[in-house]
Amino acid sequence: MTLSSAARAAALALALAATAAAAATLSPGRQAVVAALGAGDAAAGKAFFFARHTGGKADTPACTACHTTDLTKAGQTKAGKAIDPMAASRAPDRFSDLATVEKWFRRNCTDVLGRECTKSEKANVIAYLLSI
Amino acid sequence: MADATHIDITLTDDATRAPRVRVWDRFVRLFHWSLAASVAIALATGFVGGPRLLVAHLVAGVLAAALVVARLAWGFLGPRHARFADFVVGPGATIAHLRAALAGRPSHHLGHNPLGGAMVVALMLAVAALSLTGAVALGGALKEGPLAATITFATGRAAREAHEWIAFALIGLISLHLAGVVLESLRTSENLAAAMITGDKRARGATAPAIAARPTLAVLVVVAICAVATQLTLAGMRRPALGVPTAPLDASYARECGACHAAPSPAIASSKTWRRVMAGLDDHYGDNASLDADTARALSQYLDANAAERWDTQVSRRVGAASVGEDLRVTRTRAWTRLHEDIAPATFAAKPVGGAINCAACHRDAATGRFSVFAIDIPHERTAP
């Protein structure tokens, strides 16, 4: 085991521990969502959320197209309606119903990436959004 | 005989010396000018049109109808020259009068001459017909007023059409009336318009004996008719309007569709349009708005049960029945455009509205799909100071 891989393993262990610690304070609904998607990597989720993707629609190349880059504030749909902030700390009702979470991943991943998100991509994004 | 001839010549050649007598009593004069004012307001507000002037139009129209009812009573209970018996004559006598007038030998009448009398009847009939067709149009086409519970949209629209034609006819009658007044004033050297203000005309020929008015009885009759009409109106308005949706939006529908845009009432589009919308949720105006199968089925059922053809309102019958283009937007139909032609594009773009899809920005009852003409509030964008 090289030093860097040891560091990476330590970082992953730390991340998993942090996720577990966070999960302990989650509402039952959020715990169920995390349990279904599996533990994710918040840092990877953040990178994924802010990245410019290809394969989706021209006017929605990133999650931030509608959710904006300040996730503690409301976003806006293309039809002009406000979207509640994505940060879990600002939207207590979010991420507590698996069907709703899956619905929006299905729709928005298709629009932004041109495909559905993988289970780990979803887990990462949820981990990130629950951490802020 | 010689004396009588002399008097006759004096009266016609030097009529200004003739004694003035009261012909038009106070009610007839008040009625005349009130009817003129209310008809003028009703015509102006009616032809300009639009929801904002509708209340003024209705008030003016109801006032005109009430005035005609009062005048009808006065036509039987008023003084001599107010009574129909004084000026309503058969067609034979009217034609004889017209012939004599055209030949330059008109007969004299202290009150209305036969043509004037016919005009009184025609004008009052026109106002009565306008009140009737107006009430039917209001009830059927706009689902408001005393007949909202009984008249279908189709009947209401036909009545509205008739209402417009009768209004044109009324304008024609008013023009003839004014021309008649001018001609008769010139011919007799007597200002008939002024006589309708002062009530006095020069006495001509033998004055018919006066007939006493019965004002108390007339007031009682008119008050009774108006009371009954008011009660019938209120009773009609209390009944639920025919084919008008009243339920708020289904909670699941409002949640799912309202997540991205203002959820429109199912009543604005046909079930065929809604089926096409539901079939294309994967690419819903460029966005993936797909639903799970159970939710999609439930919403489809809700839309089908509440689509435009289930209702009888103007919005459902005109906008909902209009054929939509490829993109399925009812806001692109001719019917919708015509109903909103007075609204500036900037109003739709304004912040509180945010596009034509947001019916509720202006229609307070958009959630029920009723779209009453009396529930419109157009927000005015505040301009920066």
Coordinates of C-alpha atoms in Angstrom, one line a residue:
Chain A
M1 CA 0.0 0.0 0.0
T2 CA 1.5 3.3 -1.1
L3 CA 1.3 6.4 1.0
S4 CA -1.1 8.1 -1.4
S5 CA -3.4 5.1 -1.5
A6 CA -3.2 4.9 2.3
A7 CA -4.2 8.6 2.5
R8 CA -7.0 8.0 0.1
A9 CA -8.2 5.1 2.2
A10 CA -8.0 7.2 5.3
A11 CA -9.9 10.1 3.6
L12 CA -12.6 7.7 2.5
A13 CA -12.8 6.2 5.9
L14 CA -13.1 9.7 7.3
A15 CA -15.8 10.6 4.8
L16 CA -17.8 7.5 5.6
A17 CA -17.5 8.2 9.3
A18 CA -18.6 11.7 8.8
T19 CA -21.6 10.5 6.7
A20 CA -22.4 8.0 9.4
A21 CA -22.2 10.7 12.1
A22 CA -24.4 13.0 10.0
A23 CA -26.9 10.2 9.4
A24 CA -27.3 9.8 13.1
T25 CA -28.9 13.2 13.3
L26 CA -31.0 12.8 10.1
S27 CA -34.8 12.6 10.2
P28 CA -36.3 9.1 9.7
G29 CA -37.3 10.0 6.1
R30 CA -33.8 11.2 5.2
Q31 CA -32.3 8.1 6.8
A32 CA -34.5 5.9 4.6
V33 CA -33.4 7.8 1.5
V34 CA -29.7 7.5 2.5
A35 CA -30.2 3.8 3.3
A36 CA -31.8 3.2 -0.1
L37 CA -29.2 5.1 -2.2
G38 CA -26.3 4.0 -0.1
A39 CA -23.6 6.2 1.6
G40 CA -22.2 8.7 -0.8
D41 CA -19.1 10.9 -1.1
A42 CA -20.1 14.6 -0.4
A43 CA -17.0 16.0 -2.1
A44 CA -17.7 14.0 -5.3
G45 CA -21.4 15.0 -5.1
K46 CA -20.4 18.7 -4.9
A47 CA -18.1 18.4 -7.9
F48 CA -20.9 16.6 -9.8
F49 CA -23.5 19.2 -8.9
F50 CA -21.4 22.1 -10.1
A51 CA -19.8 20.5 -13.1
R52 CA -20.8 21.3 -16.7
H53 CA -22.1 18.2 -18.3
T54 CA -22.5 17.2 -21.9
G55 CA -25.2 15.1 -23.4
G56 CA -28.1 16.9 -21.9
K57 CA -30.1 19.9 -23.1
A58 CA -28.3 23.1 -24.2
D59 CA -30.1 25.4 -21.7
T60 CA -29.5 23.1 -18.8
P61 CA -25.8 22.0 -18.9
A62 CA -25.5 21.9 -15.1
C63 CA -27.7 21.4 -12.0
T64 CA -26.9 25.1 -11.3
A65 CA -28.8 26.2 -14.4
C66 CA -31.9 26.2 -12.3
H67 CA -30.7 25.7 -8.7
T68 CA -28.0 28.5 -9.0
T69 CA -24.7 28.3 -7.4
D70 CA -25.9 29.5 -4.0
L71 CA -27.8 26.4 -2.7
T72 CA -28.9 28.2 0.4
K73 CA -31.1 30.4 -1.7
A74 CA -34.1 29.6 -3.9
G75 CA -33.6 28.7 -7.6
Q76 CA -36.0 29.2 -10.4
T77 CA -37.6 26.9 -13.0
K78 CA -37.6 27.7 -16.6
A79 CA -41.3 28.4 -16.3
G80 CA -40.5 31.0 -13.7
K81 CA -41.5 29.2 -10.5
A82 CA -39.3 29.4 -7.4
I83 CA -37.4 26.3 -6.3
D84 CA -36.8 25.8 -2.6
P85 CA -33.2 26.0 -1.6
M86 CA -31.3 22.7 -2.1
A87 CA -29.2 22.9 1.0
A88 CA -30.7 20.4 3.5
S89 CA -30.3 22.9 6.3
R90 CA -32.5 25.4 4.5
A91 CA -35.2 22.9 3.3
P92 CA -36.2 20.7 6.1
D93 CA -38.8 18.8 3.9
R94 CA -36.3 17.9 1.2
F95 CA -34.8 14.4 0.7
S96 CA -37.2 12.7 3.0
D97 CA -39.3 10.8 0.4
L98 CA -37.5 8.3 -1.8
A99 CA -40.1 8.5 -4.6
T100 CA -39.8 12.3 -4.8
V101 CA -36.0 12.1 -4.8
E102 CA -36.0 9.5 -7.5
K103 CA -38.5 11.4 -9.6
W104 CA -36.4 14.5 -9.6
F105 CA -33.1 12.7 -10.3
R106 CA -34.9 10.9 -13.2
R107 CA -36.2 14.1 -14.7
N108 CA -33.2 16.4 -14.1
C109 CA -30.4 13.9 -14.9
T110 CA -32.1 13.3 -18.2
D111 CA -32.3 17.0 -18.9
V112 CA -28.7 17.8 -17.7
L113 CA -26.8 14.6 -18.7
G114 CA -29.0 13.1 -21.3
R115 CA -29.2 9.9 -19.2
E116 CA -30.3 8.8 -15.8
C117 CA -27.9 9.1 -13.0
T118 CA -26.2 6.1 -11.5
K119 CA -26.9 5.0 -8.0
S120 CA -23.5 6.3 -6.7
E121 CA -24.0 9.7 -8.4
K122 CA -27.3 10.1 -6.7
A123 CA -25.8 8.9 -3.3
N124 CA -23.0 11.4 -3.7
V125 CA -25.2 14.3 -4.5
I126 CA -27.6 13.5 -1.6
A127 CA -24.6 13.2 0.7
Y128 CA -23.4 16.6 -0.4
L129 CA -26.8 18.3 -0.1
L130 CA -27.3 16.8 3.3
S131 CA -24.0 18.2 4.4
I132 CA -24.8 21.8 3.7
Chain B
M1 CA -118.1 81.0 -37.1
A2 CA -116.1 84.1 -38.2
D3 CA -114.7 84.4 -34.7
A4 CA -113.6 80.8 -34.6
T5 CA -111.8 81.2 -38.0
H6 CA -110.1 84.3 -36.7
I7 CA -108.9 82.5 -33.6
D8 CA -107.6 79.6 -35.6
I9 CA -105.6 81.9 -37.9
T10 CA -104.2 83.7 -34.9
L11 CA -103.0 80.4 -33.3
T12 CA -101.2 79.2 -36.4
D13 CA -99.8 82.5 -37.7
D14 CA -98.8 84.1 -34.4
A15 CA -98.4 81.1 -32.2
T16 CA -96.0 82.7 -29.8
R17 CA -99.0 84.4 -28.2
A18 CA -100.7 81.2 -27.5
P19 CA -100.9 80.3 -23.9
R20 CA -98.4 77.8 -22.6
V21 CA -99.7 74.7 -21.0
R22 CA -98.1 71.9 -19.0
V23 CA -97.8 68.8 -21.2
W24 CA -94.9 66.8 -19.8
D25 CA -95.2 66.2 -16.1
R26 CA -92.2 66.0 -13.8
F27 CA -91.9 62.2 -14.0
V28 CA -92.1 62.1 -17.8
R29 CA -89.3 64.6 -18.0
L30 CA -87.2 63.0 -15.3
F31 CA -87.8 59.6 -17.0
H32 CA -86.8 61.0 -20.4
W33 CA -83.5 62.4 -19.4
S34 CA -82.6 59.6 -17.0
L35 CA -83.3 57.1 -19.8
A36 CA -81.3 59.1 -22.3
A37 CA -78.4 59.2 -19.8
S38 CA -78.5 55.5 -18.9
V39 CA -78.9 54.4 -22.5
A40 CA -76.0 56.6 -23.5
I41 CA -73.8 55.1 -20.8
A42 CA -75.0 51.6 -21.6
L43 CA -74.3 52.0 -25.3
A44 CA -70.9 53.6 -24.7
T45 CA -69.7 51.0 -22.2
G46 CA -71.2 48.2 -24.2
F47 CA -69.5 49.0 -27.5
V48 CA -66.2 49.7 -25.9
G49 CA -66.6 46.5 -24.0
G50 CA -64.2 44.8 -21.6
P51 CA -64.6 43.5 -18.1
R52 CA -63.7 46.8 -16.5
L53 CA -66.7 48.6 -18.0
L54 CA -69.1 45.7 -17.5
V55 CA -70.3 46.8 -14.1
A56 CA -71.0 50.3 -15.4
H57 CA -72.8 48.7 -18.3
L58 CA -74.9 46.5 -16.1
V59 CA -75.8 49.3 -13.7
A60 CA -76.8 51.6 -16.7
G61 CA -78.8 48.7 -18.2
V62 CA -80.6 47.8 -15.1
L63 CA -81.4 51.4 -14.5
A64 CA -82.8 51.8 -18.0
A65 CA -85.0 48.7 -17.5
A66 CA -86.3 50.0 -14.2
L67 CA -87.1 53.3 -15.8
V68 CA -89.0 51.6 -18.6
V69 CA -91.0 49.6 -16.0
A70 CA -91.8 52.8 -14.2
R71 CA -92.8 54.5 -17.4
L72 CA -95.1 51.6 -18.3
A73 CA -96.9 52.1 -15.0
W74 CA -97.1 55.8 -15.6
G75 CA -98.4 55.1 -19.1
F76 CA -101.6 53.8 -17.4
L77 CA -101.6 55.9 -14.2
G78 CA -100.0 59.2 -15.2
P79 CA -101.7 62.4 -16.4
R80 CA -103.3 62.7 -19.8
H81 CA -100.2 63.2 -22.0
A82 CA -98.2 60.6 -20.1
R83 CA -100.8 57.9 -20.9
F84 CA -100.4 55.4 -23.7
A85 CA -104.0 56.1 -24.6
D86 CA -103.0 59.6 -25.4
F87 CA -100.5 58.8 -28.1
V88 CA -100.5 55.1 -29.0
V89 CA -102.7 54.8 -32.0
G90 CA -103.1 52.0 -34.6
P91 CA -100.9 51.7 -37.7
G92 CA -103.8 53.2 -39.9
A93 CA -103.8 56.4 -37.9
T94 CA -100.0 56.6 -37.9
I95 CA -99.8 56.1 -41.7
A96 CA -102.6 58.7 -42.2
H97 CA -100.6 61.1 -40.0
L98 CA -97.4 60.4 -42.0
R99 CA -99.3 61.0 -45.3
A100 CA -100.7 64.3 -44.1
A101 CA -97.3 65.4 -42.8
L102 CA -95.6 64.5 -46.1
A103 CA -98.4 66.5 -48.0
G104 CA -97.7 69.5 -45.8
R105 CA -101.0 69.2 -43.8
P106 CA -99.9 67.7 -40.5
S107 CA -102.3 67.3 -37.7
H108 CA -101.6 69.0 -34.4
H109 CA -101.1 67.1 -31.2
L110 CA -100.4 68.7 -27.9
G111 CA -98.7 65.6 -26.7
H112 CA -96.9 63.0 -28.9
N113 CA -98.2 62.9 -32.5
P114 CA -98.8 59.3 -33.8
L115 CA -95.2 59.0 -35.1
G116 CA -93.8 60.3 -31.9
G117 CA -96.0 57.9 -30.0
A118 CA -94.8 55.0 -32.2
M119 CA -91.2 56.1 -31.4
V120 CA -91.9 56.0 -27.7
V121 CA -93.2 52.4 -28.0
A122 CA -90.3 51.4 -30.3
L123 CA -87.6 52.9 -28.0
M124 CA -89.1 51.3 -24.9
L125 CA -89.4 47.9 -26.7
A126 CA -85.8 48.2 -27.7
V127 CA -84.7 48.9 -24.2
A128 CA -86.8 46.0 -22.8
A129 CA -85.4 43.7 -25.5
L130 CA -81.9 44.8 -24.6
S131 CA -82.5 44.2 -20.9
L132 CA -83.8 40.7 -21.6
T133 CA -81.1 39.7 -24.1
G134 CA -78.5 41.3 -21.8
A135 CA -79.6 39.2 -18.8
V136 CA -79.7 36.0 -20.9
A137 CA -76.2 36.8 -22.3
L138 CA -74.9 37.6 -18.8
G139 CA -76.3 34.3 -17.5
G140 CA -75.4 32.0 -20.3
A141 CA -72.1 33.4 -21.7
L142 CA -70.6 34.8 -18.5
K143 CA -72.5 32.6 -16.0
E144 CA -73.3 35.6 -13.8
G145 CA -76.5 37.3 -12.7
P146 CA -80.0 35.9 -12.2
L147 CA -80.0 33.5 -15.1
A148 CA -76.5 31.9 -14.5
A149 CA -78.2 28.7 -13.3
T150 CA -80.5 28.3 -16.2
I151 CA -79.0 29.5 -19.5
T152 CA -76.5 27.5 -21.5
F153 CA -73.4 29.1 -23.0
A154 CA -74.7 28.6 -26.6
T155 CA -78.0 30.4 -25.7
G156 CA -76.0 33.1 -23.9
R157 CA -73.8 33.7 -27.0
A158 CA -76.8 33.9 -29.3
A159 CA -78.4 36.3 -26.9
R160 CA -75.3 38.4 -26.9
E161 CA -75.3 38.5 -30.7
A162 CA -79.0 39.6 -30.6
H163 CA -78.1 42.1 -27.9
E164 CA -75.6 43.7 -30.2
W165 CA -78.0 43.9 -33.2
I166 CA -80.7 45.4 -31.0
A167 CA -78.2 48.0 -29.8
F168 CA -77.5 49.0 -33.4
A169 CA -81.3 49.1 -34.0
L170 CA -81.6 51.3 -30.9
I171 CA -79.0 53.7 -32.2
G172 CA -81.0 53.9 -35.5
L173 CA -84.2 54.6 -33.5
I174 CA -82.4 57.3 -31.5
S175 CA -81.2 58.9 -34.7
L176 CA -84.7 58.9 -36.1
H177 CA -86.0 60.3 -32.8
L178 CA -83.5 63.2 -32.8
A179 CA -84.2 63.9 -36.5
G180 CA -88.0 63.9 -35.8
V181 CA -87.5 66.3 -32.9
V182 CA -85.5 68.7 -35.0
L183 CA -87.8 68.5 -38.0
E184 CA -91.0 68.9 -35.9
S185 CA -89.3 71.8 -33.9
L186 CA -88.5 73.6 -37.2
R187 CA -91.9 72.9 -38.6
T188 CA -93.8 74.2 -35.6
S189 CA -91.3 76.9 -34.5
E190 CA -91.3 75.3 -31.1
N191 CA -88.3 73.9 -29.4
L192 CA -89.5 70.4 -28.5
A193 CA -86.2 69.5 -26.6
A194 CA -86.8 72.6 -24.4
A195 CA -90.4 71.5 -23.8
M196 CA -89.0 68.2 -22.5
I197 CA -87.0 70.3 -19.9
T198 CA -89.6 72.9 -18.9
G199 CA -92.6 70.5 -19.5
D200 CA -94.6 73.3 -21.2
K201 CA -95.8 73.6 -24.8
R202 CA -97.9 76.2 -26.6
A203 CA -101.6 75.3 -26.5
R204 CA -102.9 74.5 -30.0
G205 CA -106.5 74.0 -30.9
A206 CA -108.8 72.6 -28.4
T207 CA -107.2 71.4 -25.2
A208 CA -108.4 68.0 -24.2
P209 CA -109.7 67.7 -20.6
A210 CA -107.1 66.8 -18.1
I211 CA -106.9 63.3 -16.6
A212 CA -105.7 63.1 -13.0
A213 CA -102.6 61.1 -12.3
R214 CA -102.5 58.5 -9.6
P215 CA -98.9 58.8 -8.4
T216 CA -99.3 56.9 -5.1
L217 CA -100.7 53.9 -6.9
A218 CA -98.0 54.2 -9.6
V219 CA -95.3 54.2 -7.0
L220 CA -96.8 51.2 -5.2
V221 CA -97.0 49.3 -8.5
V222 CA -93.4 50.1 -9.5
V223 CA -92.0 49.4 -6.0
A224 CA -93.9 46.0 -6.0
I225 CA -92.6 45.1 -9.5
C226 CA -89.0 46.1 -8.5
A227 CA -89.2 44.2 -5.2
V228 CA -90.4 41.0 -7.0
A229 CA -87.7 41.5 -9.7
T230 CA -85.0 42.0 -7.0
Q231 CA -86.1 38.9 -5.1
L232 CA -86.2 36.8 -8.3
T233 CA -82.7 38.1 -9.2
L234 CA -81.3 37.3 -5.8
A235 CA -82.9 33.8 -5.8
G236 CA -81.5 33.2 -9.3
M237 CA -78.0 34.3 -8.2
R238 CA -78.1 32.0 -5.1
R239 CA -78.5 28.9 -7.3
P240 CA -75.3 27.3 -8.5
A241 CA -74.3 28.5 -11.9
L242 CA -74.9 26.0 -14.8
G243 CA -71.8 24.0 -15.8
V244 CA -69.3 26.1 -13.7
P245 CA -66.4 24.4 -12.0
T246 CA -66.1 25.3 -8.3
A247 CA -63.7 22.8 -6.8
P248 CA -60.2 23.8 -6.0
L249 CA -57.3 22.0 -7.8
D250 CA -56.7 18.4 -6.9
A251 CA -53.9 18.3 -4.4
S252 CA -51.7 15.8 -6.2
Y253 CA -52.2 17.7 -9.5
A254 CA -51.4 21.0 -7.9
R255 CA -48.3 19.6 -6.3
E256 CA -46.9 17.7 -9.3
C257 CA -47.6 20.3 -12.0
G258 CA -47.2 23.3 -9.7
A259 CA -43.7 22.2 -8.8
C260 CA -42.4 23.8 -12.1
H261 CA -45.1 26.1 -13.2
A262 CA -48.5 27.6 -12.2
A263 CA -50.8 24.6 -12.5
P264 CA -53.6 25.6 -14.8
S265 CA -57.2 24.4 -14.2
P266 CA -58.1 21.3 -16.2
A267 CA -61.1 23.3 -17.4
I268 CA -59.0 25.4 -19.9
A269 CA -58.2 22.5 -22.3
S270 CA -60.1 19.6 -23.9
S271 CA -59.5 16.0 -22.6
K272 CA -57.9 15.3 -26.0
T273 CA -55.3 18.1 -25.4
W274 CA -54.7 16.8 -21.8
R275 CA -54.2 13.2 -23.1
R276 CA -51.6 14.5 -25.5
V277 CA -49.9 16.5 -22.6
M278 CA -49.8 13.5 -20.4
A279 CA -48.5 11.3 -23.2
G280 CA -45.6 13.7 -23.8
L281 CA -44.4 14.4 -20.3
D282 CA -40.9 13.0 -21.1
D283 CA -40.4 16.1 -23.2
H284 CA -42.7 18.7 -21.7
Y285 CA -41.8 22.0 -23.4
G286 CA -38.2 20.9 -23.4
D287 CA -38.1 19.5 -19.9
N288 CA -38.4 15.9 -18.6
A289 CA -41.5 16.0 -16.5
S290 CA -42.2 12.3 -16.4
L291 CA -44.3 10.8 -13.6
D292 CA -44.4 7.4 -12.1
A293 CA -47.2 5.2 -13.6
D294 CA -49.6 5.4 -10.6
T295 CA -49.4 9.2 -10.4
A296 CA -49.7 9.6 -14.1
R297 CA -52.8 7.4 -14.2
A298 CA -54.4 9.3 -11.3
L299 CA -53.7 12.7 -12.9
S300 CA -55.0 11.6 -16.3
Q301 CA -58.2 10.5 -14.7
Y302 CA -58.5 13.8 -12.9
L303 CA -57.8 15.8 -16.1
D304 CA -60.3 13.8 -18.1
A305 CA -63.0 14.2 -15.5
N306 CA -62.5 18.0 -15.3
A307 CA -61.5 18.9 -18.9
A308 CA -63.1 21.7 -20.8
E309 CA -66.0 19.7 -22.3
R310 CA -67.3 18.9 -18.9
W311 CA -68.1 22.6 -18.3
D312 CA -70.3 25.3 -19.9
T313 CA -68.2 28.4 -19.1
Q314 CA -66.8 30.9 -21.7
V315 CA -63.3 29.7 -21.0
S316 CA -64.2 26.0 -21.4
R317 CA -66.4 26.6 -24.4
R318 CA -64.2 29.0 -26.3
V319 CA -60.6 28.4 -25.1
G320 CA -61.0 24.8 -24.2
A321 CA -62.9 23.9 -27.4
A322 CA -60.4 25.7 -29.6
S323 CA -58.0 23.5 -31.5
V324 CA -54.5 23.8 -30.2
G325 CA -51.4 23.7 -32.3
E326 CA -48.6 21.2 -32.2
D327 CA -47.3 22.6 -28.9
L328 CA -50.7 22.2 -27.2
R329 CA -50.6 25.6 -25.5
V330 CA -54.1 27.1 -25.1
T331 CA -52.5 30.5 -24.8
R332 CA -51.6 30.3 -28.5
T333 CA -55.2 29.7 -29.6
R334 CA -57.2 32.4 -31.4
A335 CA -59.9 32.2 -28.7
W336 CA -57.4 32.9 -25.9
T337 CA -55.7 35.6 -27.9
R338 CA -59.0 37.4 -28.6
L339 CA -60.0 37.2 -24.9
H340 CA -56.7 38.8 -23.9
E341 CA -56.2 41.2 -26.8
D342 CA -56.4 44.2 -24.5
I343 CA -53.6 43.0 -22.3
A344 CA -50.2 44.4 -23.2
P345 CA -47.4 41.8 -23.6
A346 CA -45.4 43.7 -21.0
T347 CA -48.1 42.8 -18.4
F348 CA -47.6 39.1 -19.1
A349 CA -43.8 39.5 -18.8
A350 CA -44.1 41.5 -15.6
K351 CA -42.6 40.0 -12.6
P352 CA -45.8 39.3 -10.6
V353 CA -47.2 37.5 -13.6
G354 CA -44.3 35.6 -15.1
G355 CA -45.9 34.5 -18.4
A356 CA -49.3 33.7 -19.8
I357 CA -49.4 30.3 -18.1
N358 CA -49.9 32.0 -14.7
C359 CA -53.7 32.5 -15.0
A360 CA -53.9 33.1 -11.2
A361 CA -51.8 36.2 -11.5
C362 CA -54.9 38.1 -12.8
H363 CA -57.8 35.6 -12.3
R364 CA -58.6 35.3 -8.6
D365 CA -60.7 32.2 -9.3
A366 CA -58.2 30.5 -11.7
A367 CA -57.7 27.6 -9.3
T368 CA -61.4 26.6 -9.7
G369 CA -61.4 27.1 -13.4
R370 CA -64.4 29.4 -13.1
F371 CA -62.7 32.5 -14.6
S372 CA -65.5 34.9 -13.7
V373 CA -65.4 38.2 -15.4
F374 CA -65.8 39.8 -12.0
A375 CA -62.7 38.1 -10.5
I376 CA -60.1 39.8 -12.7
D377 CA -57.3 41.9 -11.1
I378 CA -54.5 42.8 -13.4
P379 CA -51.4 43.5 -11.3
H380 CA -49.6 46.6 -12.4
E381 CA -45.9 46.4 -12.4
R382 CA -44.3 48.9 -10.2
T383 CA -41.9 51.1 -12.0
A384 CA -38.7 52.0 -10.4
P385 CA -38.7 55.5 -8.9

